[in-house]
Short mmCIF file of C-alpha atoms in Angstrom, two decimals:
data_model
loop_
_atom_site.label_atom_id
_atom_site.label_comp_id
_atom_site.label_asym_id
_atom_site.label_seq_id
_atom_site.Cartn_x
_atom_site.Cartn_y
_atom_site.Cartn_z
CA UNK A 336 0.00 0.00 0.00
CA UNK A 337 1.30 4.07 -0.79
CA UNK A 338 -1.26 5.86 1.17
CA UNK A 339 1.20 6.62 3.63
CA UNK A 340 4.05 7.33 1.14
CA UNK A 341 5.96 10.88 0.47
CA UNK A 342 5.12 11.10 -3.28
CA UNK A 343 6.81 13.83 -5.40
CA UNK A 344 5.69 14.97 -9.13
CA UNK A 345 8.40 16.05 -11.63
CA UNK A 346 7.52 17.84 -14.40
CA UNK A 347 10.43 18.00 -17.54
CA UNK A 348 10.92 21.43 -19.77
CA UNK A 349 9.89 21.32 -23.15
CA UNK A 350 8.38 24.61 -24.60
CA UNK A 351 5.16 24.22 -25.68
CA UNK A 352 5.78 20.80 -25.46
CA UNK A 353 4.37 21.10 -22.01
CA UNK A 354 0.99 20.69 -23.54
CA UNK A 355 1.89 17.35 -23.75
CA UNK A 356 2.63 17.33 -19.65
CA UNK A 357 -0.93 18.93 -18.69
CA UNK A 358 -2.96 17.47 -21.04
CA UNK A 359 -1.87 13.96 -19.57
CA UNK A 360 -2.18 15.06 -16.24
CA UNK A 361 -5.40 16.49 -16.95
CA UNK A 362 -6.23 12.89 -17.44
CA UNK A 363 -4.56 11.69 -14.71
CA UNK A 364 -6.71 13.92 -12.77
CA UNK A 365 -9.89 12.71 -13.99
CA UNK A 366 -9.31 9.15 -14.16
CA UNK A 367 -8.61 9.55 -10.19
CA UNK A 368 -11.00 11.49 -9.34
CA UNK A 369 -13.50 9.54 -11.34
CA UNK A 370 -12.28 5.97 -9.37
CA UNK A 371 -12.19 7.68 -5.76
CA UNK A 372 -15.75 9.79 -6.54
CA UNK A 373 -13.44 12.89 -5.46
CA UNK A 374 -12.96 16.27 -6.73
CA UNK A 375 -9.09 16.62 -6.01
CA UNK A 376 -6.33 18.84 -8.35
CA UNK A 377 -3.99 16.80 -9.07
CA UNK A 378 -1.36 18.49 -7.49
CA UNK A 379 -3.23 17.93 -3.96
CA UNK A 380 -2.08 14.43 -4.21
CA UNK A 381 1.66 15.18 -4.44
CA UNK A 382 3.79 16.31 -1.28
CA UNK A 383 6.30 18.18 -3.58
CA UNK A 384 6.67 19.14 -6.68
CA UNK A 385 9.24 19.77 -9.12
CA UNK A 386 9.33 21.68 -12.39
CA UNK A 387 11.86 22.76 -14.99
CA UNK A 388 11.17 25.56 -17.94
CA UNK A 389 7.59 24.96 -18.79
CA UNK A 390 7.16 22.19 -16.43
CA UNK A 391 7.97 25.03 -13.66
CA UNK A 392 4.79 26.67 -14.98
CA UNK A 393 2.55 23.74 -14.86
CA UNK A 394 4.23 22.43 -11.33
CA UNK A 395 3.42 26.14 -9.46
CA UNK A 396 -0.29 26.12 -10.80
CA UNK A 397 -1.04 22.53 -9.64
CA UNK A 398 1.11 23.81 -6.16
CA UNK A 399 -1.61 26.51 -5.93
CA UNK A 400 -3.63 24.15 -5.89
CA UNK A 401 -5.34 24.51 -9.28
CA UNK A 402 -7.36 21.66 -10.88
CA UNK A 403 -5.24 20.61 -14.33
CA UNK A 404 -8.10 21.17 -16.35
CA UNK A 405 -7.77 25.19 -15.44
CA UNK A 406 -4.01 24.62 -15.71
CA UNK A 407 -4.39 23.72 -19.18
CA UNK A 408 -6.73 26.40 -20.33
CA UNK A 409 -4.15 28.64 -19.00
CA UNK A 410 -1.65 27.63 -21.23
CA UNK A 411 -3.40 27.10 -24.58
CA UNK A 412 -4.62 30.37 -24.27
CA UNK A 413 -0.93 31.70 -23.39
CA UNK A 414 1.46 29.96 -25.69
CA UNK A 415 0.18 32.24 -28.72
CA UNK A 416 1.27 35.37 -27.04
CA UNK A 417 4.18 34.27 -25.52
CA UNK A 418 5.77 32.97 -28.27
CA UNK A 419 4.92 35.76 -30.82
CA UNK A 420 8.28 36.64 -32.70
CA UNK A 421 10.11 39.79 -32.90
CA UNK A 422 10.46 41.35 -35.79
CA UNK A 423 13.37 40.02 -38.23
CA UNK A 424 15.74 43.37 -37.03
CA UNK A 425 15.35 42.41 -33.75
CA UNK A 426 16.39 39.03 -33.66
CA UNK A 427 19.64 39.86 -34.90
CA UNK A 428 20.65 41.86 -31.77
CA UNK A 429 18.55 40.54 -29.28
CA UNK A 430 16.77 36.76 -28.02
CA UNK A 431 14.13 35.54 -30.77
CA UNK A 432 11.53 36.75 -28.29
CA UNK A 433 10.50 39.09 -25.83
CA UNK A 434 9.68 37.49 -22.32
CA UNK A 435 7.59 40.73 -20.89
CA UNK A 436 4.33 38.70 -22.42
CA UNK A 437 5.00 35.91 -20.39
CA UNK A 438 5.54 37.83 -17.48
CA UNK A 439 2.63 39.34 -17.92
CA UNK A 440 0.46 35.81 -17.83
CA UNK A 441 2.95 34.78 -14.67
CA UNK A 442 2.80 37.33 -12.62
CA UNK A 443 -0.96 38.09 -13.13
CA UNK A 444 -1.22 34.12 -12.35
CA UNK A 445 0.05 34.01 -9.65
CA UNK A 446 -0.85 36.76 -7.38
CA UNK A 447 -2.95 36.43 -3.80
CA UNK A 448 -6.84 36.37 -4.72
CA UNK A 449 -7.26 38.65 -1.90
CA UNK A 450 -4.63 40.69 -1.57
CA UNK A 451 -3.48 41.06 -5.26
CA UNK A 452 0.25 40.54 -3.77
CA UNK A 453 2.64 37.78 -6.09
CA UNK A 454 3.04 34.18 -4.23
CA UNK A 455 5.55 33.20 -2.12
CA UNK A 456 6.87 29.77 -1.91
CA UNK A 457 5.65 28.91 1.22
CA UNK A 458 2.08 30.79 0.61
CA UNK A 459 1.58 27.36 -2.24
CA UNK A 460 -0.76 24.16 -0.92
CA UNK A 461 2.33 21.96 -1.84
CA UNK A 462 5.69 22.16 -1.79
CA UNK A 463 7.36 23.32 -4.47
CA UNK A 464 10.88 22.97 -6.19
CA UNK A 465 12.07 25.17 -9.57
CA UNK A 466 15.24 24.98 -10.97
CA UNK A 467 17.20 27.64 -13.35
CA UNK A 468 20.79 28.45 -13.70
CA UNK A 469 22.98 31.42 -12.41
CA UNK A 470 25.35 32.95 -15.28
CA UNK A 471 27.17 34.56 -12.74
CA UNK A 472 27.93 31.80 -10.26
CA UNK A 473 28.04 29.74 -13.20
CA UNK A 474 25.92 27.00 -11.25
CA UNK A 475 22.46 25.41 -10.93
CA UNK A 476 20.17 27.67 -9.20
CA UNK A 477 16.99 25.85 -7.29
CA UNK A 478 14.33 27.50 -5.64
CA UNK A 479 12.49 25.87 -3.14
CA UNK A 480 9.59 25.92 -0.30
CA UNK A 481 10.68 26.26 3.22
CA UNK A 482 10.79 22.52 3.84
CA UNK A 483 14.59 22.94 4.94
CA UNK A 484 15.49 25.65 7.29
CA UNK A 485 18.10 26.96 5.16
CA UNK A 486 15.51 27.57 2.17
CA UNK A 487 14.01 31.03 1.53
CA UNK A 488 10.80 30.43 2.01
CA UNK A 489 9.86 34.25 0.72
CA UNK A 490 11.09 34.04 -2.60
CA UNK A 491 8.71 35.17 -5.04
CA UNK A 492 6.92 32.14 -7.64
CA UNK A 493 7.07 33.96 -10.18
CA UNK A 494 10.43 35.55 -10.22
CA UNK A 495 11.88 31.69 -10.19
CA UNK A 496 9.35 30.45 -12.91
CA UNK A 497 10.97 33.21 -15.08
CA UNK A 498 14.11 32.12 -14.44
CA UNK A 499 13.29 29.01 -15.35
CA UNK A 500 12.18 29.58 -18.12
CA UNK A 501 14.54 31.79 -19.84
CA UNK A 502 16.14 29.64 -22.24
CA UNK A 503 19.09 30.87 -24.11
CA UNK A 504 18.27 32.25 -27.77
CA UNK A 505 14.68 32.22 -27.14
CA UNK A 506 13.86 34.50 -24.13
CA UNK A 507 16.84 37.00 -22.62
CA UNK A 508 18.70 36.27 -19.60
CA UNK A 509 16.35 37.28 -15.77
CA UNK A 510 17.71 39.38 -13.32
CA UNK A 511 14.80 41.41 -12.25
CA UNK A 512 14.73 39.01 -8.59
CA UNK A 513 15.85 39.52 -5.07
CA UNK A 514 18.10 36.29 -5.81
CA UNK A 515 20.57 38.33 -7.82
CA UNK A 516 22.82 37.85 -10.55
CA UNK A 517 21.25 36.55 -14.33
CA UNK A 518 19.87 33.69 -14.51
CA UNK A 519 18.69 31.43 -17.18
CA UNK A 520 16.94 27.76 -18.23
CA UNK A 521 16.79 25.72 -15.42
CA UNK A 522 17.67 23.32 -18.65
CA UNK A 523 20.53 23.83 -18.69
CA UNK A 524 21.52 21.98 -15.59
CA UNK A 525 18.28 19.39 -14.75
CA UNK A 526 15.64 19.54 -17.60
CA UNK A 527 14.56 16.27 -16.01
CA UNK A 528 14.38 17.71 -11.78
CA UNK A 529 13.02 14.39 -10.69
CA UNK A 530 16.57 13.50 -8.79
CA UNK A 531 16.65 17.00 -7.11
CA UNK A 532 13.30 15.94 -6.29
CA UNK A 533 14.27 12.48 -5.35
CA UNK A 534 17.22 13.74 -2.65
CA UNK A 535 15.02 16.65 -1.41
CA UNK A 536 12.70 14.51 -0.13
CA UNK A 537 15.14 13.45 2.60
CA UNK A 538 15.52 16.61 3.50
CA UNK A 539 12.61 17.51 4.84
CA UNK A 540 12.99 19.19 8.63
CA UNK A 541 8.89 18.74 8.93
CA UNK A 542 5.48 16.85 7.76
CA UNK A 543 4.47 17.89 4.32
CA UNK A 544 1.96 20.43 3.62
CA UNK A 545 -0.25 16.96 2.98
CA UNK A 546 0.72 15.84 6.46
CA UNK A 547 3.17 13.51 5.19
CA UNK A 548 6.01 12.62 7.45
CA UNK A 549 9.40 13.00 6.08
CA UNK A 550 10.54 9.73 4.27
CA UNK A 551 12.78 7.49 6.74
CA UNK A 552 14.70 5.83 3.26
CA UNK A 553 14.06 6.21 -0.47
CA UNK A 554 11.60 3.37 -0.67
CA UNK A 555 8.95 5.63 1.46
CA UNK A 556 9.00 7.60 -1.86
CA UNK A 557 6.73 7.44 -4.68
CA UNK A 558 7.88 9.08 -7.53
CA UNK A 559 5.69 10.32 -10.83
CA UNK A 560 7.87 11.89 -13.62
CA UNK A 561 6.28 13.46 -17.06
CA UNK A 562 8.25 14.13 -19.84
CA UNK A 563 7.53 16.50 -22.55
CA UNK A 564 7.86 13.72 -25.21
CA UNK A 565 10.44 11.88 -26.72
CA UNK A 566 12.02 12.00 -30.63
CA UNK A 567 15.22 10.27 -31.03
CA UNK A 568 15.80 12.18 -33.87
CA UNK A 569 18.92 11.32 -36.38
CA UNK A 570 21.31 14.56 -35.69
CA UNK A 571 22.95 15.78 -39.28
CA UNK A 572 26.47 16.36 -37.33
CA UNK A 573 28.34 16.55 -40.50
CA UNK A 574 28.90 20.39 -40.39
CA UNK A 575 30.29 19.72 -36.38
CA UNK A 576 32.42 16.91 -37.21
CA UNK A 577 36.43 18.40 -36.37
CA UNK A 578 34.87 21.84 -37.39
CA UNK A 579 36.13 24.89 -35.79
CA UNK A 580 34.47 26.80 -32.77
CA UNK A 581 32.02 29.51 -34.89
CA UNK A 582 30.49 26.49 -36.97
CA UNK A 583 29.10 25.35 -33.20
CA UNK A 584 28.07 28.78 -32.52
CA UNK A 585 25.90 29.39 -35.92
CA UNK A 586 24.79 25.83 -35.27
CA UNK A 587 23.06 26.68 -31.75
CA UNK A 588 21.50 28.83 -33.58
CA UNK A 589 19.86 26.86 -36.02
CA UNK A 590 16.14 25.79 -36.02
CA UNK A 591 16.25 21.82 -35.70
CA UNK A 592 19.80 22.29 -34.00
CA UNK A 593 21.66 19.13 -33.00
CA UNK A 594 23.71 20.92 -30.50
CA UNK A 595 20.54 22.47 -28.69
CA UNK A 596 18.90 18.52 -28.90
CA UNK A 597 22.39 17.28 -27.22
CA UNK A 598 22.65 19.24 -24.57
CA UNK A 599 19.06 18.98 -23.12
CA UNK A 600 18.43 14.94 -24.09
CA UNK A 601 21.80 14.40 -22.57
CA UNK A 602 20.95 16.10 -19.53
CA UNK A 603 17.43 14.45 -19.11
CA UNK A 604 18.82 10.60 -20.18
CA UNK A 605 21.54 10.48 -17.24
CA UNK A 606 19.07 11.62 -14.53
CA UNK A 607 16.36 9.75 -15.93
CA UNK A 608 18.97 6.35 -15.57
CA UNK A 609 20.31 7.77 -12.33
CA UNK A 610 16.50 7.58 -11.22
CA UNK A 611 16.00 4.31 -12.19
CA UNK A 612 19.08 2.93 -10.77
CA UNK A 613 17.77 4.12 -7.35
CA UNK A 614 14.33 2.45 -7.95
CA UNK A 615 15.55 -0.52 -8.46
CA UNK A 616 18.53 -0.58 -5.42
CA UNK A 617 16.42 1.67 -3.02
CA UNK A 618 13.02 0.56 -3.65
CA UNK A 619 11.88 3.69 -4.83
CA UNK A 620 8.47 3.36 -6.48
CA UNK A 621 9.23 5.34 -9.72
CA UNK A 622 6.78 5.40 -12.82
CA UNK A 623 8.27 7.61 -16.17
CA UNK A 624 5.51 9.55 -18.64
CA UNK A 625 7.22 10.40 -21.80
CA UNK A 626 5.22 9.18 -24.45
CA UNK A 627 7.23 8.55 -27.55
CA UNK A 628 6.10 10.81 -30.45
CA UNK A 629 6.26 10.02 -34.32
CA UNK A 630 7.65 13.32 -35.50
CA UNK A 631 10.17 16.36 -33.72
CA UNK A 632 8.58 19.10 -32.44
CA UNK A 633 10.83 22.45 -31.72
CA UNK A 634 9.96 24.17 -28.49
CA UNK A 635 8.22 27.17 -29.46
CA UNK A 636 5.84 25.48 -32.26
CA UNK A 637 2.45 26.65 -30.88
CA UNK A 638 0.86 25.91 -34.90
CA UNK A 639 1.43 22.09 -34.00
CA UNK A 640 0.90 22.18 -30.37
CA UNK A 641 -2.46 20.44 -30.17
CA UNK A 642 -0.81 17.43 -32.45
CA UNK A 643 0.16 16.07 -28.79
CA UNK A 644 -3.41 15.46 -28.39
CA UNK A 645 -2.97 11.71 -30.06
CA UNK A 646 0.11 10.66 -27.29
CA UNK A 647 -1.84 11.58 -23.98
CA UNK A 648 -3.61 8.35 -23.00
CA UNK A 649 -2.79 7.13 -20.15
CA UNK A 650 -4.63 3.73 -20.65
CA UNK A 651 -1.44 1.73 -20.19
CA UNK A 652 -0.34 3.56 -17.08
CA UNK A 653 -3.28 3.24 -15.14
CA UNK A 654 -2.46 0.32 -12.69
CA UNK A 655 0.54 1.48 -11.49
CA UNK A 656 -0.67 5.31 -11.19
CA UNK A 657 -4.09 3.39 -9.04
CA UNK A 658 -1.43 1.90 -7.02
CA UNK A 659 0.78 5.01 -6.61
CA UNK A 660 -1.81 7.84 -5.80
CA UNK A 661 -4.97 5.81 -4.23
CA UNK A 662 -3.42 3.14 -2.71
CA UNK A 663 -4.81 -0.03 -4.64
CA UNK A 664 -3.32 -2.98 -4.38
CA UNK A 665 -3.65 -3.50 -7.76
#
């Protein structure tokens, strides 16, 4: 039985490949709520949460406590506006484009009902964890609730979700944050967060915001991680093979870049084996979402977006997520 078990939610980044996240939450969601005759968000369910890029988006909603349904209207009717291009002059001096859009649709997210003041961390209904990446430290950046002692539990939601979501050539750099410096992508250092996640966990100095007491070892952890998709696309690395340093540059550049596809599958393969390694020596209970898809999809291709309808059932999942989030036995 996992009724009494710490469970955590990782969400990868992706672009607007994060459709792809909510939608099968969404139906996550449902299915649950359908089988246990409850109205519960999804994110209720979790004890923490974890979010990267776009999945930092989705994972501060369903913190809030917002069902994924609302979650998802959200971002279909964002992605549009937030990825509407500069003009061609523009993009030769500056990032492809401008990130005050979707700072708009954060920040007006993510306020206090009441008071009309932004979110804090530890003002969510579940703990949350974002990650992005300081340029001046040169090193991962995570912002989390006040689970630890040592975390800031005032740090503003939104501030870190644009952090996280500044990915290099597509949004600028963020700086406009009491946590200083510029920061960028949390991509750049854990697209896939579920092993931050994963060690955070045993770092809890209290109970959960769901009353969950801190897990003794690993295998008191469930462990839920949804991908934005995966394309094992054939990289054309002919123009990188021995090829001098600008031919990399003008190549991160690129639309369908290999380099770009490198350094985030990379990344999100060796934490997604690390992960597995410790579910199968610690008894962590770890189920992986990442439905393979039949064609690549760049991050900011909103015209193609709702093609991740056809990869969102969950049909083959459903015993294991039963056994994970209601406690079946089978």
């Amino acid at each position: 039985m996992t009724n009494n078990k710490f469970k955590i939610l990782s969400l990868d980044g992706g672009g607007v490949r994060g459709y792809l996240s909510i939608k099968i939450l969404e139906n996550v969601e449902k299915h649950l709520n359908d089988k246990d005759g409850n109205e519960v968000p999804i994110g209720l369910r979790f004890d923490l949460i974890a979010g990267t890029s776009t999945g930092s988006i989705i994972a501060a909603l369903l913190a809030k406590g917002m069902f994924a349904k609302e979650a998802r209207e959200i971002y279909e009717k964002s992605m549009s506006k937030v990825f509407k291009k500069r003009s061609l002059l523009e993009r030769l001096f500056q990032s492809k484009y401008c990130s005050q859009e979707l700072k708009n649709i954060v920040f007006d997210t993510l306020k206090d009902s009441a008071t009309q003041q932004q979110l804090v961390f530890n003002e969510l209904e579940r703990d949350l964890i974002i990650t992005a990446f300081d340029l001046d430290e040169f090193k991962p950046k995570v912002f989390k609730s006040d689970y630890s002692k040592k975390n800031d539990k005032k740090f503003c939601v939104s501030d870190a979700i644009m952090a996280s979501t500044a990915a290099p050539t597509y949004f600028p750099a963020y700086s406009d944050s009491k946590a200083g410096g510029v920061l960028i992508d949390g991509g750049m250092s854990a697209n896939n967060p579920s092993l931050i996640a994963l060690i955070d966990a045993r770092h809890f100095d209290r109970k959960s915001k769901k009353n969950t007491l801190p897990p003794e070892t690993l295998s008191d952890v469930c462990l839920l991680s949804i991908g934005t998709g995966d394309f094992k696309k054939k990289l054309d690395i002919r123009g990188l093979k021995n090829s001098p340093k600008w031919d990399w540059a003008i190549n991160l550049a690129k639309r369908n870049s290999p380099v770009k596809e490198v350094l985030f599958t990379a990344q999100e393969e060796m934490e997604e084996n690390k992960v597995r390694l410790l579910s199968e020596t610690e008894g962590v209970f770890y189920k992986r979402i990442n439905p393979k898809l039949n064609e690549y999809m760049e991050l900011d291709d909103v015209q193609n977006m709702y093609k991740l309808d056809r990869f969102t059932s969950i049909e083959e999942h459903l015993s294991s997520l039963e056994k994970m989030l209601l406690g079946a036995s089978k």
